[in-house]
PDB file of C-alpha atoms in Angstrom:
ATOM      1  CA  UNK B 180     190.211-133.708 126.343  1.00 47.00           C
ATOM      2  CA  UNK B 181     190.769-137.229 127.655  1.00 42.00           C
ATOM      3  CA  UNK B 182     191.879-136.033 130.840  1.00 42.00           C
ATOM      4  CA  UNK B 183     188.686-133.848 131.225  1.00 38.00           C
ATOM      5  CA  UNK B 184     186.404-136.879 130.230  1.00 35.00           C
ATOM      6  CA  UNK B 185     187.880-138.914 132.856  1.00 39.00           C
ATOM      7  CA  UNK B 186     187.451-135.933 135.483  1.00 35.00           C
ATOM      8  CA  UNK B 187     183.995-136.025 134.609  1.00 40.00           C
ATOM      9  CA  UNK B 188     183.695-139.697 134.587  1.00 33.00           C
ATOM     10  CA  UNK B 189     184.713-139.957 138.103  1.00 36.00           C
ATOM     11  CA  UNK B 190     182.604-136.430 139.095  1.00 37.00           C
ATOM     12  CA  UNK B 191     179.521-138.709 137.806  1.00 36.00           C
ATOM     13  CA  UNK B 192     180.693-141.842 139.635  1.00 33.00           C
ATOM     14  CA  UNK B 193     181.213-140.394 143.173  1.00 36.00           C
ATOM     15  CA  UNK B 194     177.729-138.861 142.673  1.00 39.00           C
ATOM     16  CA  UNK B 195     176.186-141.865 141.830  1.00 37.00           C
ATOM     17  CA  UNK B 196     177.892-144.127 144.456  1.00 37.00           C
ATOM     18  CA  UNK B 197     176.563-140.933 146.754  1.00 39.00           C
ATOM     19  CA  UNK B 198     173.105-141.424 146.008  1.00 38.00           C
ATOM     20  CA  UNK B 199     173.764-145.107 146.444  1.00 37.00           C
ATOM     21  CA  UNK B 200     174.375-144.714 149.968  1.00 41.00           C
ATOM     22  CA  UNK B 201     171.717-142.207 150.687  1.00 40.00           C
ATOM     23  CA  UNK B 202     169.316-144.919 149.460  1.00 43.00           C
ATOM     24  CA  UNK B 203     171.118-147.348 151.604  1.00 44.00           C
ATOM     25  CA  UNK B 204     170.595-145.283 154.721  1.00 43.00           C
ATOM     26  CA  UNK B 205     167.304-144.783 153.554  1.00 48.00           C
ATOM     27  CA  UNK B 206     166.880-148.298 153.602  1.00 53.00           C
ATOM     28  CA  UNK B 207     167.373-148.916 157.081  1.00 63.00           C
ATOM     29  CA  UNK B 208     165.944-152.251 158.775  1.00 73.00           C
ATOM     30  CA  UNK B 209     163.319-151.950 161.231  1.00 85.00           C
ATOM     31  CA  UNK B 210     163.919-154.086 164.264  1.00 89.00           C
ATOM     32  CA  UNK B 211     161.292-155.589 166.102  1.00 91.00           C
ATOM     33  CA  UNK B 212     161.901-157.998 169.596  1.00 94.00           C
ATOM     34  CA  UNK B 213     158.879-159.854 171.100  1.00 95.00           C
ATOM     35  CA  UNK B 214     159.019-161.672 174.143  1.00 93.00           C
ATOM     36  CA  UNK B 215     156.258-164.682 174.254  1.00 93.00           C
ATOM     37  CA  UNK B 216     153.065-164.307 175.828  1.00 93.00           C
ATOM     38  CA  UNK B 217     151.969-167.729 176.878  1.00 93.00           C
ATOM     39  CA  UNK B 218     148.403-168.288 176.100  1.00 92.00           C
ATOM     40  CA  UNK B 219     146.390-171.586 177.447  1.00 93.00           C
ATOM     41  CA  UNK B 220     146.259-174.349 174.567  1.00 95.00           C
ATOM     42  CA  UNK B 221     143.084-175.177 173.867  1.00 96.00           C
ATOM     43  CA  UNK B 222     144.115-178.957 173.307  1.00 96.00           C
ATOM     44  CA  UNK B 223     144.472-178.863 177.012  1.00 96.00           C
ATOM     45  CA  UNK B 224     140.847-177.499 177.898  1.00 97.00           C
ATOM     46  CA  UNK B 225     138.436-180.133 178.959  1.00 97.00           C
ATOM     47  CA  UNK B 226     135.169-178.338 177.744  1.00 98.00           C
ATOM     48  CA  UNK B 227     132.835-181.793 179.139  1.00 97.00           C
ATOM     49  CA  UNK B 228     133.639-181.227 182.493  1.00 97.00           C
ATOM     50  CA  UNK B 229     134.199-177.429 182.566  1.00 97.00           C
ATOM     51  CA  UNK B 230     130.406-177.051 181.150  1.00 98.00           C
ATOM     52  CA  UNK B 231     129.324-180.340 182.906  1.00 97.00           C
ATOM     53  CA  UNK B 232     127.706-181.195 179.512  1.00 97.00           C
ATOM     54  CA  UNK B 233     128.001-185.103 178.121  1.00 96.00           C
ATOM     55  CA  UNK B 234     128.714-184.520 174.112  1.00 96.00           C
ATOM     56  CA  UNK B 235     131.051-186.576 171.897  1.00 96.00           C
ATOM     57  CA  UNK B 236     131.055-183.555 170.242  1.00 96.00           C
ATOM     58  CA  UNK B 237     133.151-182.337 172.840  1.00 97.00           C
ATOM     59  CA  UNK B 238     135.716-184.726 173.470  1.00 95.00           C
ATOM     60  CA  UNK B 239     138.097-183.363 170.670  1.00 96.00           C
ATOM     61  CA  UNK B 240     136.843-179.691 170.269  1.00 98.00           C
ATOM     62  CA  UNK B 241     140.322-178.020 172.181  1.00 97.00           C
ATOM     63  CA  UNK B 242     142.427-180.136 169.289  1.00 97.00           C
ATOM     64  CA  UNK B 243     140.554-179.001 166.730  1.00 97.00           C
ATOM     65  CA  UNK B 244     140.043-175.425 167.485  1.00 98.00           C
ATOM     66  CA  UNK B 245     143.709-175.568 168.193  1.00 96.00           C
ATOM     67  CA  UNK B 246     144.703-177.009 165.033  1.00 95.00           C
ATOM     68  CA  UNK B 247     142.125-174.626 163.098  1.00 96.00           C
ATOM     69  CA  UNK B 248     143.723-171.290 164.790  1.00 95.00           C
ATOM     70  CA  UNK B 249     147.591-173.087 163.803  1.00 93.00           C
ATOM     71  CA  UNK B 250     146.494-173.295 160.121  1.00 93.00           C
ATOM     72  CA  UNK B 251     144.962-169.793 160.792  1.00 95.00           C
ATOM     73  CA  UNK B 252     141.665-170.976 159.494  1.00 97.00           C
ATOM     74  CA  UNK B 253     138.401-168.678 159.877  1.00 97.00           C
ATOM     75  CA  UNK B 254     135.794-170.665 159.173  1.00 98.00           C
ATOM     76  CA  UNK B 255     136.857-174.348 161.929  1.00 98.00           C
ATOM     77  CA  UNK B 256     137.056-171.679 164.276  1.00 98.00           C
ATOM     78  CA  UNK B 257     133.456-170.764 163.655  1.00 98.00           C
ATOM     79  CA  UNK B 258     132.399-174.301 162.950  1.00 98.00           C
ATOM     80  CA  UNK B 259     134.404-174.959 166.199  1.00 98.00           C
ATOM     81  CA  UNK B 260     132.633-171.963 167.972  1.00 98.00           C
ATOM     82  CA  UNK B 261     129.044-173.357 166.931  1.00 97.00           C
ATOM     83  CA  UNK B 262     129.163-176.592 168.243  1.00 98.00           C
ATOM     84  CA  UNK B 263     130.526-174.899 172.082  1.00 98.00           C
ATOM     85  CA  UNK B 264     127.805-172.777 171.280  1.00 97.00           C
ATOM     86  CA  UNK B 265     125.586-175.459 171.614  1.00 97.00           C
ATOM     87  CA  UNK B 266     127.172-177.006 174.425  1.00 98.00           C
ATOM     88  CA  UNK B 267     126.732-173.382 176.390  1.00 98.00           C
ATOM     89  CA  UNK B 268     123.134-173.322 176.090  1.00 97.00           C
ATOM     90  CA  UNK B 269     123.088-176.910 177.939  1.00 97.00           C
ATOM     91  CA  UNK B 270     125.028-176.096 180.468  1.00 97.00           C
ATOM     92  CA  UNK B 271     122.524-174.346 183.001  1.00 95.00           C
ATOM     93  CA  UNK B 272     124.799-170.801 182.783  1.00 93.00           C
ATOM     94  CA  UNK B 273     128.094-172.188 182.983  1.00 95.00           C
ATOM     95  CA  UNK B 274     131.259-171.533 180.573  1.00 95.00           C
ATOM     96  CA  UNK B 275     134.556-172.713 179.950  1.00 97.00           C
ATOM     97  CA  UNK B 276     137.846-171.354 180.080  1.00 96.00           C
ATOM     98  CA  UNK B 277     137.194-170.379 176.331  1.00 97.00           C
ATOM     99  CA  UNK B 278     134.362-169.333 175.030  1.00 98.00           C
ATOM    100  CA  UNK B 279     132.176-169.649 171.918  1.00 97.00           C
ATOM    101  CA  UNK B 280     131.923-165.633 171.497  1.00 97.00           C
ATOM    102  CA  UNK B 281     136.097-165.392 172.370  1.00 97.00           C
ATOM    103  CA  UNK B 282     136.055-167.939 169.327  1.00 98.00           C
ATOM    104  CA  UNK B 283     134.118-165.939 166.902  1.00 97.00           C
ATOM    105  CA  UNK B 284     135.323-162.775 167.832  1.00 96.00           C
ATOM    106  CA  UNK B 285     139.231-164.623 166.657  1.00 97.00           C
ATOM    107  CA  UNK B 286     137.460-165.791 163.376  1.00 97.00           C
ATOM    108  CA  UNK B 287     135.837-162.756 162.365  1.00 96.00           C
ATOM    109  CA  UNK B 288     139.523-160.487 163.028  1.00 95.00           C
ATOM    110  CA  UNK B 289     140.992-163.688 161.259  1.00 95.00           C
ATOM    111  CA  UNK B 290     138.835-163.094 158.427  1.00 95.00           C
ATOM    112  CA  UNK B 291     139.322-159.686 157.972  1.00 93.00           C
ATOM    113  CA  UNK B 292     143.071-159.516 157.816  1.00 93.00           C
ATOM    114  CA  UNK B 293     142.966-162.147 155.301  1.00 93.00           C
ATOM    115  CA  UNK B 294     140.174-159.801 153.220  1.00 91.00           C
ATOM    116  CA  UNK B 295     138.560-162.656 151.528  1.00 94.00           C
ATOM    117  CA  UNK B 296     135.112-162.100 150.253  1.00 96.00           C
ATOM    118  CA  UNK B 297     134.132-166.026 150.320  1.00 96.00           C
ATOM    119  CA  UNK B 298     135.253-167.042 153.688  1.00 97.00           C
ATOM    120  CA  UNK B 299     133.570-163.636 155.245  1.00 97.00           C
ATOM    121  CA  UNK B 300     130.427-164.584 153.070  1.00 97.00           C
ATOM    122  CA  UNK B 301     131.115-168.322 154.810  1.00 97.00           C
ATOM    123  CA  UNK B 302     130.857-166.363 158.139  1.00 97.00           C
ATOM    124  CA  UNK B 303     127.738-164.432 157.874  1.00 97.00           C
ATOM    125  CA  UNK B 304     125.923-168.099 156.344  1.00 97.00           C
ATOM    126  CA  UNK B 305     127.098-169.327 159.918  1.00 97.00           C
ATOM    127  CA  UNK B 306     125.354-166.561 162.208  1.00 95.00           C
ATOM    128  CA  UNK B 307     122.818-164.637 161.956  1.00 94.00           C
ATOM    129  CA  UNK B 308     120.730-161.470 162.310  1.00 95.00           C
ATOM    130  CA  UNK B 309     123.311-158.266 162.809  1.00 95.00           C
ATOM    131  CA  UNK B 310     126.457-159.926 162.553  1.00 94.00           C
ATOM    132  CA  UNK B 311     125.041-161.757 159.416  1.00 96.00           C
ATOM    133  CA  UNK B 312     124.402-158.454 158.109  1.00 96.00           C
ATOM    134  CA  UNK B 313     127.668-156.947 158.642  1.00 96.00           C
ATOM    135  CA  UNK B 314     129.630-159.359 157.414  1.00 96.00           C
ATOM    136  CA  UNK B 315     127.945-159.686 154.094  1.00 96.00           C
ATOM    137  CA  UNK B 316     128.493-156.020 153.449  1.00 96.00           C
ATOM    138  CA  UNK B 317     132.181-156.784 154.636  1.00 95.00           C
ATOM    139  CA  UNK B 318     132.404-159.552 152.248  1.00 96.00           C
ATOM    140  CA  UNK B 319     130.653-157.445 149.330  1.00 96.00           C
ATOM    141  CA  UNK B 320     133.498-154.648 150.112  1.00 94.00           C
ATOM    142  CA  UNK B 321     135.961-157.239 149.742  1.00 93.00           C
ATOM    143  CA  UNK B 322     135.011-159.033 146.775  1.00 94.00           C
ATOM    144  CA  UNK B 323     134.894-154.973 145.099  1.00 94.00           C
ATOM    145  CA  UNK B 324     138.560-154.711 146.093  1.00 90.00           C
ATOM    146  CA  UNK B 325     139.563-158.155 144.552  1.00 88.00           C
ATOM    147  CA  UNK B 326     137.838-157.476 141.681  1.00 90.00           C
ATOM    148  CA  UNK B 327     139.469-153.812 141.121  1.00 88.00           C
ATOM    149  CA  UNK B 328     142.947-155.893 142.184  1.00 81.00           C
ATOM    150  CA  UNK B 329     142.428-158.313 139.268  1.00 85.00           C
ATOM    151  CA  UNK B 330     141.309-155.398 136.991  1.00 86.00           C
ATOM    152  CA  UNK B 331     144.715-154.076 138.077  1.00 80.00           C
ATOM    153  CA  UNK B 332     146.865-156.906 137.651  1.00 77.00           C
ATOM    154  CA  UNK B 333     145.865-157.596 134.120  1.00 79.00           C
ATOM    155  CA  UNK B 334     146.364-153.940 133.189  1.00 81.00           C
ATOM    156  CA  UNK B 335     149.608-154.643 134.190  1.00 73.00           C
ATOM    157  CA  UNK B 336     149.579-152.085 137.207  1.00 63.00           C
ATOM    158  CA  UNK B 337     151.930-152.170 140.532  1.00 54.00           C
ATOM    159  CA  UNK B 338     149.741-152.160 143.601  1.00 53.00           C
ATOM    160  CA  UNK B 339     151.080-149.256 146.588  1.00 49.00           C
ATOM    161  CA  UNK B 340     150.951-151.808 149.493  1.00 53.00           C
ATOM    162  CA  UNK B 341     154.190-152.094 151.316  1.00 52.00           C
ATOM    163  CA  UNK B 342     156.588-155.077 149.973  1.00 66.00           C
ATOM    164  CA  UNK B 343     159.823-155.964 151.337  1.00 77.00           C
ATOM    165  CA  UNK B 344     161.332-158.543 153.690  1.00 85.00           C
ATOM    166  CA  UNK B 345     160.536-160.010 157.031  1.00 89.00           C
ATOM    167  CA  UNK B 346     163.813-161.746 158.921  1.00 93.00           C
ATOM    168  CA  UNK B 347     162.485-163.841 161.347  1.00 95.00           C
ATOM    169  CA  UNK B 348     165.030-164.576 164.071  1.00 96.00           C
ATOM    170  CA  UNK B 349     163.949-167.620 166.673  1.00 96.00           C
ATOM    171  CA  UNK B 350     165.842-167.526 169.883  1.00 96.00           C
ATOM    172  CA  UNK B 351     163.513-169.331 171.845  1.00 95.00           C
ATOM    173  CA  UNK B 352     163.236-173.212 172.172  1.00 94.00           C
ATOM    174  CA  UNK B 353     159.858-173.538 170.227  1.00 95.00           C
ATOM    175  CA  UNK B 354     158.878-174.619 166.870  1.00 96.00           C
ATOM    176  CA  UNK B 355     157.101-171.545 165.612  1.00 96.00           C
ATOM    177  CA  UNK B 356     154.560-170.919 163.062  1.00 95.00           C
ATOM    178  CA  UNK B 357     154.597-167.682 161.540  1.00 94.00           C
ATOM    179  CA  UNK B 358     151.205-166.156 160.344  1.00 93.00           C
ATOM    180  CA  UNK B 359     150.920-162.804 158.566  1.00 91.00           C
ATOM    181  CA  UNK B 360     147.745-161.074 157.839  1.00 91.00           C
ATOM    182  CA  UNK B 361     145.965-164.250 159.040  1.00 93.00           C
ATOM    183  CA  UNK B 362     148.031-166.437 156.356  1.00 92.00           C
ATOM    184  CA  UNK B 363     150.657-169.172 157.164  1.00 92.00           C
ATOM    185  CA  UNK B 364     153.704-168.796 155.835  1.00 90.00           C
ATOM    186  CA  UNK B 365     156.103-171.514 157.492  1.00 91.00           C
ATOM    187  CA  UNK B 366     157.719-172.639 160.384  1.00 94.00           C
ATOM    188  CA  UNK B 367     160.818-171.830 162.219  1.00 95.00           C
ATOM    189  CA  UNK B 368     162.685-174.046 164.233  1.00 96.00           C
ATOM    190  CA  UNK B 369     164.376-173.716 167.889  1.00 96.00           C
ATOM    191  CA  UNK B 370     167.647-171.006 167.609  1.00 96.00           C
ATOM    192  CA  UNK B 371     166.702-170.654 164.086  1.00 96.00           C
ATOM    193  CA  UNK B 372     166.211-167.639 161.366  1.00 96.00           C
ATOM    194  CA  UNK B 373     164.433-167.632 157.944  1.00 93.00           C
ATOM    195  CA  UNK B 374     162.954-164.680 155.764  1.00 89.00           C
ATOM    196  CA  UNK B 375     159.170-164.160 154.466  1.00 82.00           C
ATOM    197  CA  UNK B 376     158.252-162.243 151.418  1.00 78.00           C
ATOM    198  CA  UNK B 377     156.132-159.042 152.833  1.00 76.00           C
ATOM    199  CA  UNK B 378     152.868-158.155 151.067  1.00 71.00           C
ATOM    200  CA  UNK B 379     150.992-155.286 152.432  1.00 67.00           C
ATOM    201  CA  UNK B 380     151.602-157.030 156.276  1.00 71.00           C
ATOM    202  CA  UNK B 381     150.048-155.069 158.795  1.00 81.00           C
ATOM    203  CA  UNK B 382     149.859-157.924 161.770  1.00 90.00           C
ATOM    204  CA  UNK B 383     152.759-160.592 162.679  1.00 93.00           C
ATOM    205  CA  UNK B 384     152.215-163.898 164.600  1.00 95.00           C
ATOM    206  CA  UNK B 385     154.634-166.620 165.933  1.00 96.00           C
ATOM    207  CA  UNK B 386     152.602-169.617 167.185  1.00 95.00           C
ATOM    208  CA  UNK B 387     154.785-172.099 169.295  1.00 94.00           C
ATOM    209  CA  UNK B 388     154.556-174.917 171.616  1.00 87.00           C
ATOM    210  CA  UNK B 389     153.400-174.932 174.943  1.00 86.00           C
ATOM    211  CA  UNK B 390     150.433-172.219 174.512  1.00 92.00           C
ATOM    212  CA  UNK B 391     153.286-169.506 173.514  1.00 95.00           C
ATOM    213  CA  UNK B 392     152.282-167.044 171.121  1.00 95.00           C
ATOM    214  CA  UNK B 393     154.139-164.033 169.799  1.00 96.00           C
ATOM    215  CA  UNK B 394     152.334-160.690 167.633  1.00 94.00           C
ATOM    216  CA  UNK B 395     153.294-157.643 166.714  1.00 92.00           C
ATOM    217  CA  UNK B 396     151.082-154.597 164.342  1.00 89.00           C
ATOM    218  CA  UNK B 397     153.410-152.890 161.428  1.00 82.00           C
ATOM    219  CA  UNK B 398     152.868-149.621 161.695  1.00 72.00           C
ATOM    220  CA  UNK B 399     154.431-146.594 158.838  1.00 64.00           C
ATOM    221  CA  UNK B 400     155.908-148.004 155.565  1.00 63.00           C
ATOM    222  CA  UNK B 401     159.052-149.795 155.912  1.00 65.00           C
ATOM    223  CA  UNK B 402     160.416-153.015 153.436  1.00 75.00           C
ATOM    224  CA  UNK B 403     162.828-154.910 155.920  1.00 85.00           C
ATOM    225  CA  UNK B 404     162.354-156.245 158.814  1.00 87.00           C
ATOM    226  CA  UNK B 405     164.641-158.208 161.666  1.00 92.00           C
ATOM    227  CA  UNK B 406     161.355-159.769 164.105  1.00 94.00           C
ATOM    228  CA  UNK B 407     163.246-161.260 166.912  1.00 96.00           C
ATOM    229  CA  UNK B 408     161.218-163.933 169.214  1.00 96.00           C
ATOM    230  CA  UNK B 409     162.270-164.276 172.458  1.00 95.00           C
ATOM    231  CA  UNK B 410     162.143-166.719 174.744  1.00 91.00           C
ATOM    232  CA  UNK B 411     159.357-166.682 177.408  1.00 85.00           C
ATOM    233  CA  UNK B 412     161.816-167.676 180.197  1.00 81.00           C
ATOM    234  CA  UNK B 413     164.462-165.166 178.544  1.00 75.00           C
ATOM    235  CA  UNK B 414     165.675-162.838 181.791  1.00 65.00           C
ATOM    236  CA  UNK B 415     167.600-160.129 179.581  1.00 60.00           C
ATOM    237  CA  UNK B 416     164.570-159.233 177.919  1.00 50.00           C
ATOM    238  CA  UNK B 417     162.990-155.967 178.916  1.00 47.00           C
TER     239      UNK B 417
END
């Protein structure tokens, strides 16, 4: 009897450690490599002289947009957006090497991916006629989904959105800023890894130094992740 108990013992332990390594496999990491694009700073864009216009307002506009899109923050980059806005219409048809609509075209996608009802209700108090409009119903749809979330979360029920783990793994020279779903999550240093919680991600982005910028879009339903960043001047990168 013992010696048919242990037989079965061990029948139920290989199948077991079986299954365990079908869910390993199943469990495979998805491996992403990006090589930088390298993007003009706007900290480095002289909007006075490109638009020939005389505003204080001006004189610090590239650091602040820049240090508005590095916090990943909607609603400077429409404040930002407004005040070159102003400056456009003053400058007899001229523009700049960024725009005010480039601007609140980046605000608006910012927005959305992080699906807050006040900041896109922020956004539509900022503009006007159509877009006003549609992002007031975009804010009303979002405020219906937090509310349902919160309904959810004090019911006690598990959401279906993809969590798992994002590996971030640094191989280029740059102090990178990693943004997902238009929220800042930390920073990685030069030849450097770390790992991010994943929440229902859907868009990546590495901002560095020196105007480089790395993205990628999630697409299927996987929970790890290795996101590699290579280096702009990297020449085994294909």
């Amino acid at each position: 009897m013992r010696k048919l108990l242990s037989l079965s013992l061990l029948a139920v332990l290989i199948a077991t450690t079986s299954v365990a390594r079908a869910e390993d496999a199943a469990v495979e990491k998805t491996k992403l490599e990006t090589k930088a694009e390298t993007r003009t700073p706007p900290s480095t864009i002289d909007f006075g002289r490109e638009l020939d216009v005389s505003l204080q307002a001006l004189a610090h506009l590239g650091r602040t947009i820049e240090d508005a899109q590095e916090e990943a923050d909607p609603i400077c980059i429409a404040s930002a957006a407004n005040i070159l806005a102003v400056a456009e219409s003053l400058a007899d048809g001229k523009k700049a090497s960024l725009t005010s609509e480039q601007l609140w075209n980046e605000a608006i996608k910012l927005a959305e991916l992080r699906k807050s009802s006040t900041e896109l209700a922020a956004l539509a108090k900022m503009t006007s006629g159509d877009q006003a409009k549609d992002l007031m119903e975009r804010s009303e749809s979002a405020k219906t989904e937090e509310q349902a979330a919160a309904k959810a979360a004090e019911a006690g029920e598990t959401d279906r959105d993809l969590h798992g783990e994002l590996h971030v793994i640094n191989r280029s020279h740059d102090w990178v800023r990693i943004i997902v779903d238009g929220r800042y999550l930390g920073t990685i240093g030069p030849h450097r890894s770390g790992e991010v919680h994943l929440h229902g991600a859907f868009h990546l982005e590495g901002r560095g130094q020196h105007g480089h910028y790395w993205h990628e879009d999630i697409h299927g339903h996987r929970h790890h992740y290795d996101w590699v960043l290579r280096d702009p001047h990297d020449p085994h990168h294909h």
